[in-house]
Amino acid sequence: MMQAQMVTYPVILHPDNGEYNVEIPDINHGTWIRGTSAAQALIVARDIIGKTLARVTDLPAATPSGELELAEYDVEHLVTVNLADFRIPETSR
């Protein structure tokens, strides 16, 4: 069993006609995804963070809560990911 490695990054939900554009500012100098609902967008954001950072040893720093620039209807949300859930065990490669 792999040891948990929890990371938390902020994301910004940008409402767009009932759907959401999601900005992950600390991943790859800004990653954008889209979700059909806020819940689905956050699930996709979690997966993107996990898959992107699963093999990274030098993790990017997370922007502190409250330091992101938000437009009028934007919502900041924190996404916590266990990177161990996205790593392939050595014996499976």
mmCIF file of N, CA and C in Angstrom:
data_model
loop_
_atom_site.group_PDB
_atom_site.id
_atom_site.type_symbol
_atom_site.label_atom_id
_atom_site.label_comp_id
_atom_site.label_asym_id
_atom_site.label_seq_id
_atom_site.Cartn_x
_atom_site.Cartn_y
_atom_site.Cartn_z
ATOM 1 N N MET A 1 0.841 -1.180 0.000
ATOM 2 C CA MET A 1 0.000 0.000 0.000
ATOM 3 C C MET A 1 0.888 1.247 0.000
ATOM 4 N N MET A 2 0.546 2.206 -0.853
ATOM 5 C CA MET A 2 1.331 3.435 -0.959
ATOM 6 C C MET A 2 0.944 4.404 0.145
ATOM 7 N N GLN A 3 1.942 5.117 0.637
ATOM 8 C CA GLN A 3 1.709 6.120 1.673
ATOM 9 C C GLN A 3 1.013 7.331 1.052
ATOM 10 N N ALA A 4 0.035 7.860 1.768
ATOM 11 C CA ALA A 4 -0.703 9.024 1.284
ATOM 12 C C ALA A 4 0.215 10.221 1.153
ATOM 13 N N GLN A 5 -0.011 10.997 0.118
ATOM 14 C CA GLN A 5 0.684 12.271 -0.055
ATOM 15 C C GLN A 5 -0.378 13.281 -0.470
ATOM 16 N N MET A 6 -0.889 13.984 0.517
ATOM 17 C CA MET A 6 -1.980 14.914 0.290
ATOM 18 C C MET A 6 -1.432 16.280 -0.129
ATOM 19 N N VAL A 7 -2.039 16.846 -1.163
ATOM 20 C CA VAL A 7 -1.721 18.198 -1.609
ATOM 21 C C VAL A 7 -3.033 18.960 -1.774
ATOM 22 N N THR A 8 -2.980 20.258 -1.573
ATOM 23 C CA THR A 8 -4.169 21.093 -1.737
ATOM 24 C C THR A 8 -3.801 22.297 -2.591
ATOM 25 N N TYR A 9 -4.598 22.520 -3.631
ATOM 26 C CA TYR A 9 -4.384 23.651 -4.531
ATOM 27 C C TYR A 9 -5.693 24.407 -4.711
ATOM 28 N N PRO A 10 -5.602 25.729 -4.869
ATOM 29 C CA PRO A 10 -6.808 26.505 -5.143
ATOM 30 C C PRO A 10 -7.187 26.403 -6.615
ATOM 31 N N VAL A 11 -8.477 26.447 -6.858
ATOM 32 C CA VAL A 11 -9.001 26.544 -8.222
ATOM 33 C C VAL A 11 -10.012 27.680 -8.233
ATOM 34 N N ILE A 12 -10.254 28.212 -9.399
ATOM 35 C CA ILE A 12 -11.251 29.264 -9.541
ATOM 36 C C ILE A 12 -12.347 28.753 -10.458
ATOM 37 N N LEU A 13 -13.569 28.750 -9.956
ATOM 38 C CA LEU A 13 -14.726 28.378 -10.772
ATOM 39 C C LEU A 13 -15.250 29.655 -11.431
ATOM 40 N N HIS A 14 -15.318 29.626 -12.753
ATOM 41 C CA HIS A 14 -15.840 30.745 -13.536
ATOM 42 C C HIS A 14 -17.178 30.297 -14.129
ATOM 43 N N PRO A 15 -18.313 30.721 -13.543
ATOM 44 C CA PRO A 15 -19.620 30.321 -14.081
ATOM 45 C C PRO A 15 -19.785 30.809 -15.519
ATOM 46 N N ASP A 16 -20.383 29.928 -16.355
ATOM 47 C CA ASP A 16 -20.574 30.264 -17.765
ATOM 48 C C ASP A 16 -21.838 29.581 -18.273
ATOM 49 N N ASN A 17 -22.966 30.292 -18.193
ATOM 50 C CA ASN A 17 -24.246 29.774 -18.704
ATOM 51 C C ASN A 17 -24.597 28.399 -18.148
ATOM 52 N N GLY A 18 -24.500 28.231 -16.846
ATOM 53 C CA GLY A 18 -24.865 26.968 -16.203
ATOM 54 C C GLY A 18 -23.743 25.950 -16.137
ATOM 55 N N GLU A 19 -22.656 26.200 -16.845
ATOM 56 C CA GLU A 19 -21.485 25.328 -16.782
ATOM 57 C C GLU A 19 -20.368 26.119 -16.111
ATOM 58 N N TYR A 20 -19.197 25.503 -15.993
ATOM 59 C CA TYR A 20 -18.094 26.160 -15.295
ATOM 60 C C TYR A 20 -16.782 25.959 -16.031
ATOM 61 N N ASN A 21 -16.091 27.055 -16.242
ATOM 62 C CA ASN A 21 -14.691 26.993 -16.632
ATOM 63 C C ASN A 21 -13.917 26.988 -15.321
ATOM 64 N N VAL A 22 -12.923 26.133 -15.228
ATOM 65 C CA VAL A 22 -12.164 26.011 -13.992
ATOM 66 C C VAL A 22 -10.705 26.307 -14.283
ATOM 67 N N GLU A 23 -10.178 27.249 -13.537
ATOM 68 C CA GLU A 23 -8.782 27.640 -13.661
ATOM 69 C C GLU A 23 -8.002 27.027 -12.503
ATOM 70 N N ILE A 24 -6.903 26.353 -12.827
ATOM 71 C CA ILE A 24 -6.003 25.803 -11.811
ATOM 72 C C ILE A 24 -4.687 26.568 -11.984
ATOM 73 N N PRO A 25 -4.547 27.697 -11.298
ATOM 74 C CA PRO A 25 -3.425 28.600 -11.587
ATOM 75 C C PRO A 25 -2.038 28.052 -11.274
ATOM 76 N N ASP A 26 -1.916 27.110 -10.359
ATOM 77 C CA ASP A 26 -0.597 26.641 -9.942
ATOM 78 C C ASP A 26 -0.101 25.419 -10.711
ATOM 79 N N ILE A 27 -0.886 24.898 -11.615
ATOM 80 C CA ILE A 27 -0.501 23.710 -12.379
ATOM 81 C C ILE A 27 -0.144 24.128 -13.805
ATOM 82 N N ASN A 28 1.081 23.834 -14.214
ATOM 83 C CA ASN A 28 1.570 24.157 -15.563
ATOM 84 C C ASN A 28 1.356 25.625 -15.915
ATOM 85 N N HIS A 29 1.631 26.515 -15.000
ATOM 86 C CA HIS A 29 1.513 27.960 -15.211
ATOM 87 C C HIS A 29 0.096 28.373 -15.597
ATOM 88 N N GLY A 30 -0.872 27.599 -15.147
ATOM 89 C CA GLY A 30 -2.275 27.895 -15.401
ATOM 90 C C GLY A 30 -2.908 26.871 -16.317
ATOM 91 N N THR A 31 -3.761 26.056 -15.775
ATOM 92 C CA THR A 31 -4.471 25.035 -16.536
ATOM 93 C C THR A 31 -5.952 25.370 -16.492
ATOM 94 N N TRP A 32 -6.627 25.191 -17.618
ATOM 95 C CA TRP A 32 -8.066 25.445 -17.698
ATOM 96 C C TRP A 32 -8.775 24.169 -18.117
ATOM 97 N N ILE A 33 -9.918 23.913 -17.481
ATOM 98 C CA ILE A 33 -10.782 22.789 -17.850
ATOM 99 C C ILE A 33 -12.212 23.299 -17.829
ATOM 100 N N ARG A 34 -13.135 22.454 -18.249
ATOM 101 C CA ARG A 34 -14.553 22.830 -18.258
ATOM 102 C C ARG A 34 -15.359 21.707 -17.638
ATOM 103 N N GLY A 35 -16.398 22.090 -16.895
ATOM 104 C CA GLY A 35 -17.290 21.113 -16.295
ATOM 105 C C GLY A 35 -18.740 21.500 -16.530
ATOM 106 N N THR A 36 -19.607 20.510 -16.588
ATOM 107 C CA THR A 36 -21.025 20.768 -16.833
ATOM 108 C C THR A 36 -21.757 21.211 -15.572
ATOM 109 N N SER A 37 -21.134 21.004 -14.419
ATOM 110 C CA SER A 37 -21.660 21.481 -13.135
ATOM 111 C C SER A 37 -20.459 21.802 -12.251
ATOM 112 N N ALA A 38 -20.709 22.506 -11.156
ATOM 113 C CA ALA A 38 -19.606 22.827 -10.243
ATOM 114 C C ALA A 38 -18.991 21.541 -9.690
ATOM 115 N N ALA A 39 -19.835 20.583 -9.299
ATOM 116 C CA ALA A 39 -19.336 19.325 -8.730
ATOM 117 C C ALA A 39 -18.496 18.559 -9.747
ATOM 118 N N GLN A 40 -18.972 18.459 -10.974
ATOM 119 C CA GLN A 40 -18.239 17.730 -12.006
ATOM 120 C C GLN A 40 -16.935 18.446 -12.331
ATOM 121 N N ALA A 41 -16.954 19.770 -12.354
ATOM 122 C CA ALA A 41 -15.747 20.542 -12.631
ATOM 123 C C ALA A 41 -14.684 20.309 -11.557
ATOM 124 N N LEU A 42 -15.103 20.228 -10.304
ATOM 125 C CA LEU A 42 -14.154 19.990 -9.214
ATOM 126 C C LEU A 42 -13.573 18.581 -9.273
ATOM 127 N N ILE A 43 -14.369 17.613 -9.705
ATOM 128 C CA ILE A 43 -13.868 16.236 -9.875
ATOM 129 C C ILE A 43 -12.807 16.202 -10.973
ATOM 130 N N VAL A 44 -13.085 16.873 -12.078
ATOM 131 C CA VAL A 44 -12.117 16.919 -13.179
ATOM 132 C C VAL A 44 -10.854 17.653 -12.738
ATOM 133 N N ALA A 45 -11.006 18.735 -11.985
ATOM 134 C CA ALA A 45 -9.841 19.465 -11.479
ATOM 135 C C ALA A 45 -8.983 18.564 -10.598
ATOM 136 N N ARG A 46 -9.619 17.786 -9.732
ATOM 137 C CA ARG A 46 -8.896 16.853 -8.871
ATOM 138 C C ARG A 46 -8.100 15.852 -9.718
ATOM 139 N N ASP A 47 -8.738 15.313 -10.752
ATOM 140 C CA ASP A 47 -8.064 14.341 -11.616
ATOM 141 C C ASP A 47 -6.887 14.970 -12.363
ATOM 142 N N ILE A 48 -7.059 16.186 -12.855
ATOM 143 C CA ILE A 48 -5.972 16.870 -13.571
ATOM 144 C C ILE A 48 -4.793 17.112 -12.631
ATOM 145 N N ILE A 49 -5.079 17.594 -11.431
ATOM 146 C CA ILE A 49 -4.004 17.831 -10.455
ATOM 147 C C ILE A 49 -3.294 16.524 -10.142
ATOM 148 N N GLY A 50 -4.049 15.470 -9.864
ATOM 149 C CA GLY A 50 -3.454 14.177 -9.523
ATOM 150 C C GLY A 50 -2.607 13.598 -10.644
ATOM 151 N N LYS A 51 -3.131 13.602 -11.858
ATOM 152 C CA LYS A 51 -2.405 13.024 -12.999
ATOM 153 C C LYS A 51 -1.178 13.856 -13.356
ATOM 154 N N THR A 52 -1.282 15.164 -13.230
ATOM 155 C CA THR A 52 -0.161 16.033 -13.577
ATOM 156 C C THR A 52 0.976 15.916 -12.568
ATOM 157 N N LEU A 53 0.637 15.782 -11.291
ATOM 158 C CA LEU A 53 1.670 15.817 -10.244
ATOM 159 C C LEU A 53 2.083 14.443 -9.720
ATOM 160 N N ALA A 54 1.479 13.375 -10.202
ATOM 161 C CA ALA A 54 1.749 12.035 -9.670
ATOM 162 C C ALA A 54 3.221 11.650 -9.731
ATOM 163 N N ARG A 55 3.917 12.076 -10.754
ATOM 164 C CA ARG A 55 5.338 11.713 -10.920
ATOM 165 C C ARG A 55 6.288 12.870 -10.659
ATOM 166 N N VAL A 56 5.765 13.977 -10.182
ATOM 167 C CA VAL A 56 6.591 15.154 -9.936
ATOM 168 C C VAL A 56 7.171 15.081 -8.526
ATOM 169 N N THR A 57 8.456 15.320 -8.407
ATOM 170 C CA THR A 57 9.074 15.316 -7.076
ATOM 171 C C THR A 57 9.151 16.721 -6.490
ATOM 172 N N ASP A 58 9.263 17.727 -7.340
ATOM 173 C CA ASP A 58 9.323 19.113 -6.884
ATOM 174 C C ASP A 58 7.969 19.761 -7.167
ATOM 175 N N LEU A 59 7.061 19.654 -6.209
ATOM 176 C CA LEU A 59 5.690 20.126 -6.404
ATOM 177 C C LEU A 59 5.641 21.649 -6.451
ATOM 178 N N PRO A 60 4.776 22.198 -7.322
ATOM 179 C CA PRO A 60 4.641 23.653 -7.359
ATOM 180 C C PRO A 60 4.013 24.173 -6.079
ATOM 181 N N ALA A 61 4.399 25.368 -5.697
ATOM 182 C CA ALA A 61 3.817 25.987 -4.510
ATOM 183 C C ALA A 61 2.366 26.354 -4.784
ATOM 184 N N ALA A 62 1.529 26.181 -3.784
ATOM 185 C CA ALA A 62 0.120 26.551 -3.905
ATOM 186 C C ALA A 62 -0.039 28.029 -3.552
ATOM 187 N N THR A 63 -0.806 28.731 -4.359
ATOM 188 C CA THR A 63 -1.111 30.123 -4.056
ATOM 189 C C THR A 63 -1.924 30.169 -2.772
ATOM 190 N N PRO A 64 -1.543 31.003 -1.816
ATOM 191 C CA PRO A 64 -2.304 31.087 -0.566
ATOM 192 C C PRO A 64 -3.756 31.519 -0.805
ATOM 193 N N SER A 65 -4.640 30.950 -0.022
ATOM 194 C CA SER A 65 -6.060 31.277 -0.122
ATOM 195 C C SER A 65 -6.261 32.777 0.034
ATOM 196 N N GLY A 66 -7.111 33.326 -0.802
ATOM 197 C CA GLY A 66 -7.400 34.744 -0.745
ATOM 198 C C GLY A 66 -6.490 35.611 -1.593
ATOM 199 N N GLU A 67 -5.457 35.037 -2.210
ATOM 200 C CA GLU A 67 -4.528 35.827 -3.021
ATOM 201 C C GLU A 67 -4.805 35.750 -4.516
ATOM 202 N N LEU A 68 -5.824 35.011 -4.912
ATOM 203 C CA LEU A 68 -6.167 34.917 -6.328
ATOM 204 C C LEU A 68 -7.067 36.080 -6.719
ATOM 205 N N GLU A 69 -6.909 36.543 -7.947
ATOM 206 C CA GLU A 69 -7.774 37.606 -8.446
ATOM 207 C C GLU A 69 -9.065 36.990 -8.958
ATOM 208 N N LEU A 70 -10.181 37.423 -8.391
ATOM 209 C CA LEU A 70 -11.483 36.886 -8.758
ATOM 210 C C LEU A 70 -12.345 37.967 -9.394
ATOM 211 N N ALA A 71 -13.068 37.586 -10.439
ATOM 212 C CA ALA A 71 -14.060 38.481 -11.030
ATOM 213 C C ALA A 71 -15.336 38.392 -10.191
ATOM 214 N N GLU A 72 -16.325 39.165 -10.548
ATOM 215 C CA GLU A 72 -17.537 39.302 -9.730
ATOM 216 C C GLU A 72 -18.218 37.975 -9.370
ATOM 217 N N TYR A 73 -18.364 37.073 -10.302
ATOM 218 C CA TYR A 73 -19.094 35.826 -10.031
ATOM 219 C C TYR A 73 -18.186 34.616 -9.839
ATOM 220 N N ASP A 74 -16.888 34.815 -9.852
ATOM 221 C CA ASP A 74 -15.943 33.714 -9.661
ATOM 222 C C ASP A 74 -15.982 33.213 -8.225
ATOM 223 N N VAL A 75 -15.663 31.932 -8.071
ATOM 224 C CA VAL A 75 -15.629 31.318 -6.747
ATOM 225 C C VAL A 75 -14.294 30.586 -6.591
ATOM 226 N N GLU A 76 -13.576 30.896 -5.522
ATOM 227 C CA GLU A 76 -12.345 30.168 -5.207
ATOM 228 C C GLU A 76 -12.716 28.923 -4.414
ATOM 229 N N HIS A 77 -12.072 27.819 -4.742
ATOM 230 C CA HIS A 77 -12.330 26.565 -4.042
ATOM 231 C C HIS A 77 -10.990 25.855 -3.860
ATOM 232 N N LEU A 78 -10.810 25.164 -2.761
ATOM 233 C CA LEU A 78 -9.596 24.377 -2.545
ATOM 234 C C LEU A 78 -9.862 22.925 -2.903
ATOM 235 N N VAL A 79 -8.941 22.321 -3.650
ATOM 236 C CA VAL A 79 -9.064 20.929 -4.057
ATOM 237 C C VAL A 79 -7.906 20.158 -3.422
ATOM 238 N N THR A 80 -8.255 19.146 -2.635
ATOM 239 C CA THR A 80 -7.249 18.297 -1.991
ATOM 240 C C THR A 80 -7.182 16.969 -2.733
ATOM 241 N N VAL A 81 -5.960 16.539 -3.008
ATOM 242 C CA VAL A 81 -5.723 15.328 -3.784
ATOM 243 C C VAL A 81 -4.702 14.461 -3.055
ATOM 244 N N ASN A 82 -4.958 13.162 -3.012
ATOM 245 C CA ASN A 82 -3.964 12.212 -2.530
ATOM 246 C C ASN A 82 -3.200 11.724 -3.753
ATOM 247 N N LEU A 83 -1.985 12.202 -3.925
ATOM 248 C CA LEU A 83 -1.203 11.842 -5.105
ATOM 249 C C LEU A 83 -0.938 10.347 -5.195
ATOM 250 N N ALA A 84 -0.946 9.657 -4.077
ATOM 251 C CA ALA A 84 -0.740 8.203 -4.087
ATOM 252 C C ALA A 84 -1.829 7.497 -4.895
ATOM 253 N N ASP A 85 -3.018 8.081 -4.953
ATOM 254 C CA ASP A 85 -4.112 7.487 -5.744
ATOM 255 C C ASP A 85 -3.828 7.508 -7.238
ATOM 256 N N PHE A 86 -2.886 8.326 -7.675
ATOM 257 C CA PHE A 86 -2.602 8.484 -9.097
ATOM 258 C C PHE A 86 -1.270 7.879 -9.506
ATOM 259 N N ARG A 87 -0.554 7.325 -8.564
ATOM 260 C CA ARG A 87 0.743 6.722 -8.881
ATOM 261 C C ARG A 87 0.573 5.257 -9.220
ATOM 262 N N ILE A 88 1.363 4.811 -10.189
ATOM 263 C CA ILE A 88 1.367 3.408 -10.569
ATOM 264 C C ILE A 88 2.439 2.713 -9.747
ATOM 265 N N PRO A 89 2.071 1.668 -8.994
ATOM 266 C CA PRO A 89 3.069 0.965 -8.189
ATOM 267 C C PRO A 89 4.195 0.409 -9.051
ATOM 268 N N GLU A 90 5.393 0.399 -8.496
ATOM 269 C CA GLU A 90 6.590 -0.063 -9.222
ATOM 270 C C GLU A 90 6.386 -1.461 -9.821
ATOM 271 N N THR A 91 5.722 -2.350 -9.116
ATOM 272 C CA THR A 91 5.555 -3.735 -9.590
ATOM 273 C C THR A 91 4.581 -3.835 -10.752
ATOM 274 N N SER A 92 3.777 -2.796 -11.017
ATOM 275 C CA SER A 92 2.798 -2.829 -12.095
ATOM 276 C C SER A 92 3.331 -2.302 -13.407
ATOM 277 N N ARG A 93 4.522 -1.744 -13.425
ATOM 278 C CA ARG A 93 5.058 -1.150 -14.669
ATOM 279 C C ARG A 93 5.649 -2.180 -15.554
#
